[in-house]
Short mmCIF file of C-alpha atoms and ligand atoms in Angstrom, two decimals:
data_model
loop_
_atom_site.label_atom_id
_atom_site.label_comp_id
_atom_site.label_asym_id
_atom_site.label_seq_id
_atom_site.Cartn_x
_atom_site.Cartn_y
_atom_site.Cartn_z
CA UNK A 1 78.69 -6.64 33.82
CA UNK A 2 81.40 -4.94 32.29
CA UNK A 3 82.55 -1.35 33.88
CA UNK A 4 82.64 0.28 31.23
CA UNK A 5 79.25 -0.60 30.04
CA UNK A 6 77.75 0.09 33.90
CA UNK A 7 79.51 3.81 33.55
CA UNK A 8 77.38 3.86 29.87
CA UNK A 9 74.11 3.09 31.54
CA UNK A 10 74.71 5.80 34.44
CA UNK A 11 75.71 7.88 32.07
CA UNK A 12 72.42 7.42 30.04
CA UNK A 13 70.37 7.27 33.37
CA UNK A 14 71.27 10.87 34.71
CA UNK A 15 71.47 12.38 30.70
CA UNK A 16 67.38 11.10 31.20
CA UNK A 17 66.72 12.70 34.47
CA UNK A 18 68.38 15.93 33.59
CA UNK A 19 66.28 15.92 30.16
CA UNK A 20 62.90 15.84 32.45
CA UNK A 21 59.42 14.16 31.53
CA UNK A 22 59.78 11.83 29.15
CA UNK A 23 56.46 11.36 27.40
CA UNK A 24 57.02 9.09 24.26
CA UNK A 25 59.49 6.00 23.89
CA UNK A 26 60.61 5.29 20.19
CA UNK A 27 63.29 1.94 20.04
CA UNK A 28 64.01 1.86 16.46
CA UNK A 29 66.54 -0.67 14.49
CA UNK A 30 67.00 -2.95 11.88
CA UNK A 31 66.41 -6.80 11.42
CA UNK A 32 68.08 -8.86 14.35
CA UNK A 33 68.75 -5.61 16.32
CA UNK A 34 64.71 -4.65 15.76
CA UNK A 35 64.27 -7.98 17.32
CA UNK A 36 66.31 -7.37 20.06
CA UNK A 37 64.66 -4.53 21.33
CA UNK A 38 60.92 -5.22 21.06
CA UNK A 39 61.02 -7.34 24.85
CA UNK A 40 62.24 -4.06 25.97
CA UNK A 41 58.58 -2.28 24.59
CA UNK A 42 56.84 -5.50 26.38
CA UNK A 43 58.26 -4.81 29.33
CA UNK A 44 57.96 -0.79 28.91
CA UNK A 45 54.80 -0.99 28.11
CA UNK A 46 53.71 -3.47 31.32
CA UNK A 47 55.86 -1.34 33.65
CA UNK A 48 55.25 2.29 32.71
CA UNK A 49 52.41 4.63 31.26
CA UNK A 50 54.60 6.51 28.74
CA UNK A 51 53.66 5.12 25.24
CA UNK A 52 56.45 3.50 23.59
CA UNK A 53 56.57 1.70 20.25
CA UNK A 54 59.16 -0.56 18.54
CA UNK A 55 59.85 0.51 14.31
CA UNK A 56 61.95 -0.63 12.04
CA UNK A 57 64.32 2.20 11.54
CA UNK A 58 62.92 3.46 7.99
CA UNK A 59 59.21 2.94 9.27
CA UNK A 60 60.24 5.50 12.06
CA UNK A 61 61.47 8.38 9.53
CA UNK A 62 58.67 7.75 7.21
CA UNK A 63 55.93 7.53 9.50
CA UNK A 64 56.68 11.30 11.17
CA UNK A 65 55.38 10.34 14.69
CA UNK A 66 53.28 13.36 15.78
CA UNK A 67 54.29 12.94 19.99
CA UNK A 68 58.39 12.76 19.09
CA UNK A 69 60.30 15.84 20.36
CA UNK A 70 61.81 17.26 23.29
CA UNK A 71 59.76 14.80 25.85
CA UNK A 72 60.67 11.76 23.84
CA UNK A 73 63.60 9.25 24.29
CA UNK A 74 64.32 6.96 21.24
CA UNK A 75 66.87 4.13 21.76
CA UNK A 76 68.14 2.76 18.54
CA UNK A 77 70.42 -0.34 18.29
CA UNK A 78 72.72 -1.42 15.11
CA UNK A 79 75.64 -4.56 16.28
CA UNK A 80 77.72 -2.86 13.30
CA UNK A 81 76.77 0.85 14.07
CA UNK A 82 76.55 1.21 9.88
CA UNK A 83 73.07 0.29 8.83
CA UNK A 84 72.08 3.29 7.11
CA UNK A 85 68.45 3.45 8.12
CA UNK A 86 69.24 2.96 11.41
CA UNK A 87 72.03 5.71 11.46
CA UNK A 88 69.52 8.19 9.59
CA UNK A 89 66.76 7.50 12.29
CA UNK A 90 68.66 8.77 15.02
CA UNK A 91 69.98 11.98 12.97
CA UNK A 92 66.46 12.37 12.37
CA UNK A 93 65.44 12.02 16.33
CA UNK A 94 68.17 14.23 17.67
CA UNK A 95 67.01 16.68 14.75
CA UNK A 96 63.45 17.09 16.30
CA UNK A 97 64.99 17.18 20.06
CA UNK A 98 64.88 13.64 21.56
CA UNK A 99 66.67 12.10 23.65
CA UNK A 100 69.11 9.53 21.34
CA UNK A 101 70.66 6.28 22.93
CA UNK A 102 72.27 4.32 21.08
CA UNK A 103 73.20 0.64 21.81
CA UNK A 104 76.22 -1.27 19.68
CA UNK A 105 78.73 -3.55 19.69
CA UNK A 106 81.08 -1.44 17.58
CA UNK A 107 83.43 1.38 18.77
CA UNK A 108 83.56 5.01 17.02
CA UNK A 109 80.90 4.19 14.21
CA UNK A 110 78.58 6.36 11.94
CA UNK A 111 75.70 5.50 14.91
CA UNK A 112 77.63 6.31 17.67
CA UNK A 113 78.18 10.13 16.07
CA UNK A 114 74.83 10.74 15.58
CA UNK A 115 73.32 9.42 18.90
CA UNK A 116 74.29 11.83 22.11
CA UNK A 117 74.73 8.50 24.10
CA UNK A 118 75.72 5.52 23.16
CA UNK A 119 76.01 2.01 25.25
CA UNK A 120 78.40 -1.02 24.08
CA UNK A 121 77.66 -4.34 24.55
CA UNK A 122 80.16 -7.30 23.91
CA UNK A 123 79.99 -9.83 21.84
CA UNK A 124 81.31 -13.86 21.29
CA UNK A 125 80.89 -17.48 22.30
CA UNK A 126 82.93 -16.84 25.78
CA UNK A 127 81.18 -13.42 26.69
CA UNK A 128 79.32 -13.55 29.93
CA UNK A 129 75.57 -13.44 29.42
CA UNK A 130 75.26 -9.86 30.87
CA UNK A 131 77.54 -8.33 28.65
CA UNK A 132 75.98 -9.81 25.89
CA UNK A 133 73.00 -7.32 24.21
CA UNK A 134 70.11 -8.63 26.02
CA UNK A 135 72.09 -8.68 29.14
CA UNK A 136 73.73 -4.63 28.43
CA UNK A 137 69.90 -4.19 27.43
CA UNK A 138 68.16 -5.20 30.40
CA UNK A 139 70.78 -3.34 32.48
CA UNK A 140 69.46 -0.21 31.17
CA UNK A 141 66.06 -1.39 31.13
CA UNK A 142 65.61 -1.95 34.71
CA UNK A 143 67.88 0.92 35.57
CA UNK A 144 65.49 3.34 33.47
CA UNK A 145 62.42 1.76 35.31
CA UNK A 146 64.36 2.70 38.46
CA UNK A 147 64.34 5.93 37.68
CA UNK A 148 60.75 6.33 36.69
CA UNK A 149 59.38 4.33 39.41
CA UNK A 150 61.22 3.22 42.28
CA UNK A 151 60.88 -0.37 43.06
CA UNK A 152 62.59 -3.28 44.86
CA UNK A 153 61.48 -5.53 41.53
CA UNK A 154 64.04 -3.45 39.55
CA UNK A 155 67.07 -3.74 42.03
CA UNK A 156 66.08 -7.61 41.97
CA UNK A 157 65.79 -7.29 38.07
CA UNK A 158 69.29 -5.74 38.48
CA UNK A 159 70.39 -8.77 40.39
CA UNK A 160 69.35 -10.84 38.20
CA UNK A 161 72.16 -10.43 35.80
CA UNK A 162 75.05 -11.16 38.26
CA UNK A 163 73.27 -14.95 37.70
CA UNK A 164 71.85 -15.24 34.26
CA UNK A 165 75.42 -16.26 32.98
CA UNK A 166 74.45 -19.40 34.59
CA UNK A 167 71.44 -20.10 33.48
CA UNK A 168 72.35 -19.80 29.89
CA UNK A 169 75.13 -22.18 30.34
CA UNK A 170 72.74 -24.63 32.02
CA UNK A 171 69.94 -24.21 28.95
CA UNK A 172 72.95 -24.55 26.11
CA UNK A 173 74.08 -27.85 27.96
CA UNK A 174 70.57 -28.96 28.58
CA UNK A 175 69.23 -28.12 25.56
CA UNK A 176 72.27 -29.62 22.75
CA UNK A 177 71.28 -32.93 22.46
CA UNK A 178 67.53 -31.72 22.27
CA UNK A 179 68.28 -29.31 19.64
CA UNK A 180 71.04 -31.80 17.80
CA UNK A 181 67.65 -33.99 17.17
CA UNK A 182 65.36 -31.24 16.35
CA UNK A 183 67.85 -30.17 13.41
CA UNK A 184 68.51 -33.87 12.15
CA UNK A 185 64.53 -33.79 11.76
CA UNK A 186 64.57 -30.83 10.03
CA UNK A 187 67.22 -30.02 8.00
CA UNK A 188 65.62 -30.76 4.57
CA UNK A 189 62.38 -29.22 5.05
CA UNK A 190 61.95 -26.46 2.57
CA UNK A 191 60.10 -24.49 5.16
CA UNK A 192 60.04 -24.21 8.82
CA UNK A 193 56.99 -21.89 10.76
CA UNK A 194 58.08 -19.39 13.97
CA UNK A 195 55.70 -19.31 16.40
CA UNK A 196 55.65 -17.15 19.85
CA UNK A 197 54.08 -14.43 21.39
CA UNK A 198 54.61 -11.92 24.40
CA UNK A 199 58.23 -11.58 25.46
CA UNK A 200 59.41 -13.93 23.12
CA UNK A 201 57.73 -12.60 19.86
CA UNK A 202 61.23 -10.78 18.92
CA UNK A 203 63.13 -14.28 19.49
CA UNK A 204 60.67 -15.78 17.27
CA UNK A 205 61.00 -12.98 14.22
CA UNK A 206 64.61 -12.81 15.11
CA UNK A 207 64.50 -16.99 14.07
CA UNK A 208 62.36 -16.56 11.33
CA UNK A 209 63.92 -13.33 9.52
CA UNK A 210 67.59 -13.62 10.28
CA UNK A 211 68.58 -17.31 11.55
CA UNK A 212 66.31 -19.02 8.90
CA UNK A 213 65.59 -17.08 6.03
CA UNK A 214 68.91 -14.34 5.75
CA UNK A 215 71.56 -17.10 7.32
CA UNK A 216 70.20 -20.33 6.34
CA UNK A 217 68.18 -19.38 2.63
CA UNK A 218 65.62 -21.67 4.72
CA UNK A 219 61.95 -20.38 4.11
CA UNK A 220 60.33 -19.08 7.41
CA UNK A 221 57.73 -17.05 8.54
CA UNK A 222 56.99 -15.65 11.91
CA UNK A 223 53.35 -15.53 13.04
CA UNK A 224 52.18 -14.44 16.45
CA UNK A 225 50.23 -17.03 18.57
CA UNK A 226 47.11 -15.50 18.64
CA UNK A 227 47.15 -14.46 15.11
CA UNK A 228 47.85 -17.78 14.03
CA UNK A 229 43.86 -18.73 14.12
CA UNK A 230 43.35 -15.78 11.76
CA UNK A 231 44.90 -17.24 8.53
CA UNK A 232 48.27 -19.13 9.42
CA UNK A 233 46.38 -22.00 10.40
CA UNK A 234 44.96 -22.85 7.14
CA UNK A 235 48.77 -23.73 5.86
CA UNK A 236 48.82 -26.59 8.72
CA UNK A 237 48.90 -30.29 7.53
CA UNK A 238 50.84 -33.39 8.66
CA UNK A 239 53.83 -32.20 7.08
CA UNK A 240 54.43 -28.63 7.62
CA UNK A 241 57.02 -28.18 10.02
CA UNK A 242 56.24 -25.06 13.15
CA UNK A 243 59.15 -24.14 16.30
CA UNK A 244 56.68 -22.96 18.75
CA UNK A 245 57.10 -21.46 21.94
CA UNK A 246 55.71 -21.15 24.90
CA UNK A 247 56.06 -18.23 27.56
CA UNK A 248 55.91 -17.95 31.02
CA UNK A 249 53.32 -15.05 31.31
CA UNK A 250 49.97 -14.07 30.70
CA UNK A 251 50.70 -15.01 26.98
CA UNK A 252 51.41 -18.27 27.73
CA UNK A 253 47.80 -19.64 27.31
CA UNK A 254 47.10 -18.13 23.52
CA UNK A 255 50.32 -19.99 22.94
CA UNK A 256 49.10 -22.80 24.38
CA UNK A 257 46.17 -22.56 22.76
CA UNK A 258 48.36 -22.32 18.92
CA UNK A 259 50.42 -25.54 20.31
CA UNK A 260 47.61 -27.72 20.75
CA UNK A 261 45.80 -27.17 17.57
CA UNK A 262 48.92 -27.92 15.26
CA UNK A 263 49.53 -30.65 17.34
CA UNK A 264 46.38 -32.17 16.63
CA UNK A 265 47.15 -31.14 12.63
CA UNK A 266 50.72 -31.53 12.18
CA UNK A 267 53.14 -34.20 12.71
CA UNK A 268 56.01 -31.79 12.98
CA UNK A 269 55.59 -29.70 15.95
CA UNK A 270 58.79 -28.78 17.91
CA UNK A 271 58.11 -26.77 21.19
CA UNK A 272 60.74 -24.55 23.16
CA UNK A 273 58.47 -24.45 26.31
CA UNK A 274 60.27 -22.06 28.64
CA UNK A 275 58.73 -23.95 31.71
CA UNK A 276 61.43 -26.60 31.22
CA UNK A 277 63.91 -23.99 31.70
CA UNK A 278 65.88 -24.15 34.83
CA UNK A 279 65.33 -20.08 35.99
CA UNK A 280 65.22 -21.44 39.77
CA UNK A 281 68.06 -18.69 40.66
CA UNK A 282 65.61 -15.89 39.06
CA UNK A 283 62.69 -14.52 41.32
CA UNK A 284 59.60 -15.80 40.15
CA UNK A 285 58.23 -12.83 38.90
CA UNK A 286 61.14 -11.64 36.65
CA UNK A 287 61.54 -14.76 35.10
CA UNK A 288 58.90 -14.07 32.27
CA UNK A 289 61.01 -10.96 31.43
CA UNK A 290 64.04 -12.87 31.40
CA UNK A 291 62.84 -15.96 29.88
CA UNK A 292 63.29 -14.49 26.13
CA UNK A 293 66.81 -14.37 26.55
CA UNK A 294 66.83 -17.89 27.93
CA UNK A 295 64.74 -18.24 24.50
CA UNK A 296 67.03 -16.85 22.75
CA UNK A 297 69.90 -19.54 23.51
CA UNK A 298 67.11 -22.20 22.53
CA UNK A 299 66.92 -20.56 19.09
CA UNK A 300 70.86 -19.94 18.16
CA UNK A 301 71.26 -23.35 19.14
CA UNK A 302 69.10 -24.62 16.71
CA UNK A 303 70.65 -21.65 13.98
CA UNK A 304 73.58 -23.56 14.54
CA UNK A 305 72.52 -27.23 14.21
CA UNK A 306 71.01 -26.29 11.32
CA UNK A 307 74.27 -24.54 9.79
CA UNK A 308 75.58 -27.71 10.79
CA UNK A 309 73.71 -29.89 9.72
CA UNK A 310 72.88 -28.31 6.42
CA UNK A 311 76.21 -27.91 5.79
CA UNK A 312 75.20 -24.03 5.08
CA UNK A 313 77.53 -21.31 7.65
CA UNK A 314 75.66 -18.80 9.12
CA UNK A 315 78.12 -16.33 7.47
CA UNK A 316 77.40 -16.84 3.77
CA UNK A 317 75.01 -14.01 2.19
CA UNK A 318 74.53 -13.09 -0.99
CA UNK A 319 73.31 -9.76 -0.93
CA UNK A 320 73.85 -8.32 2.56
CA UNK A 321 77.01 -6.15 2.34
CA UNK A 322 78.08 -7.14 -0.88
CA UNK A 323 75.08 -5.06 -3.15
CA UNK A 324 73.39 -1.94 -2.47
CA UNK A 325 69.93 -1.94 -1.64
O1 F6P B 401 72.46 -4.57 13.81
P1 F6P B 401 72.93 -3.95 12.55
O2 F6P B 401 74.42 -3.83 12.46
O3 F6P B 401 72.24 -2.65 12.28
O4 F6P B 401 72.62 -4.90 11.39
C1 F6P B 401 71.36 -5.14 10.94
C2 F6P B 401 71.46 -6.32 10.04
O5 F6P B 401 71.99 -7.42 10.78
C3 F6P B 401 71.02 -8.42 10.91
O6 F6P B 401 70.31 -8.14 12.08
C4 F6P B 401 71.66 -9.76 11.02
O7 F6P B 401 72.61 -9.93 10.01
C5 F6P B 401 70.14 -8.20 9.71
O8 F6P B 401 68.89 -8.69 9.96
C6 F6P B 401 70.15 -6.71 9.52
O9 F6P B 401 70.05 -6.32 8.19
#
């Protein structure tokens, strides 16, 4: 990782411990960067006993949390550092005496003046995995978790991203062909199901709301595995069309559970079953933590099949920055 992104986290780290108990976590965003922080609640939430949630940025203001003040840390992320709701969130959190992080790709923006810390991440094809946002993300993560509780796991966590570069490169080459096939398949469907659960529930909503629906004006949906049998499954015939994944954890068996029954209904059921990934040079018991990310490369992969073979770039909107909303 990056030194300048390492100084960030430290930064962040002793700005925590000076600030004292921390009793509530809020991580707060918008769209794909609301995605991208809700593995850092699943793992919060397994690792610690301070509350945290994950809210979209607006839902945060509106709602008024009773427990955020002085004792709470909220960690908001925005790539551009501009979205408006996200910007206002973290006035409003620094206004009632949290603790504001920040995380962004961009330099000097209207986020990083309102947050008291921010951490950059970069950002591009050729970036090494750990500087990506996951990879900054998780370098905080484990750090924080460091802090509360003191553990060999996290300085093995910490390790972890010296390697992960590597096994993203293996699961893009390993998985092109795969994914080249999956998109052929697919590309004229007029709708396409996201289904996940545990770590990989953001990946999944990430697919649904940004890569399919806002970059591909492909109808989507993202249901959770176990909520599936409490509605979604009623839309399942031969001929509607479900990405499914399946984790490594706990979670893995009421995903399991989803991937059998629309297999048994459906004739279009493509699974991104994270025990075919190669995470050999993880420890065993990080690697459902780290196994979104892996995920994650699985899903832009097929983002960009289907850009490619649709024809559509992942670029073209026709609202987002160009009308007010
Ligand atoms: O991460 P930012 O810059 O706040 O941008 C949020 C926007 O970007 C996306 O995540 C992807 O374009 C949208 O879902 C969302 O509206």
């Amino acid at each position: 990782m990056k030194e300048q992104f390492k100084q960030e986290i430290k930064t962040v780290i002793e700005a925590t411990q000076a600030k004292g108990d921390i009793e509530s976590i809020y991580l707060v965003a918008c769209g794909g960067s609301h995605a991208f922080l809700q593995p850092a609640e699943y793992v919060l939430s397994k690792e610690t006993t301070i509350p945290t949630t994950v809210l979209p940025s607006r839902e945060f203001i509106t709602r008024e949390p009773k427990a955020l003040g002085e004792h709470s840390l909220v960690v908001s992320c925005s790539h551009s550092g501009t979205t408006p709701e996200t910007v206002a969130a973290t006035k409003y959190a620094r206004e009632q005496g949290a603790l504001t992080v920040a995380f962004a790709f961009a330099d000097e923006s209207p986020l990083e003046k309102e947050a008291e810390y921010t951490i950059h991440y970069a950002w591009g094809p050729e970036t090494d995995a750990s500087d990506l946002n996951t990879g900054v993300l998780y370098g905080w993560l484990f750090a924080y978790l460091n802090v509360v509780n003191p553990s060999d796991k996290y300085d093995r966590a910490l390790k972890a991203l010296d390697v992960l570069n590597d096994v993203t490169t293996k699961t893009r080459e390993q998985y092109t062909p795969i994914i080249a096939k999956w998109a052929s398949e697919l590309k004229r469907e007029p709708i396409v199901y996201s289904v996940a659960s545990g770590i990989n529930a953001g990946q999944a909503y990430s697919f649904a709301i940004c890569w399919l629906q806002e970059m591909q004006w492909v109808n989507s949906a993202y249901i959770h595995s176990g909520e599936y049998f409490h509605g979604p499954f009623e839309i399942t015939d031969f001929d509607v069309p479900f990405i499914m994944c399946e984790g490594l954890g706990k979670a893995r068996a009421m995903d399991e559970r989803a991937v059998d029954f629309a297999k048994k209904h459906s004739d279009k059921v493509y699974v991104i079953d994270n025990k075919d990934f190669d995470m050999s040079l993880i420890d065993e018991d990080l690697q459902d933590y780290y196994s979104q990310i892996v995920s994650g490369v699985v899903y832009r992969l097929i983002a960009e099949s289907f850009a490619y073979e649709r024809g559509h770039s992942l670029d073209v909107r026709r609202y987002m920055w160009k009308l007010e909303y």
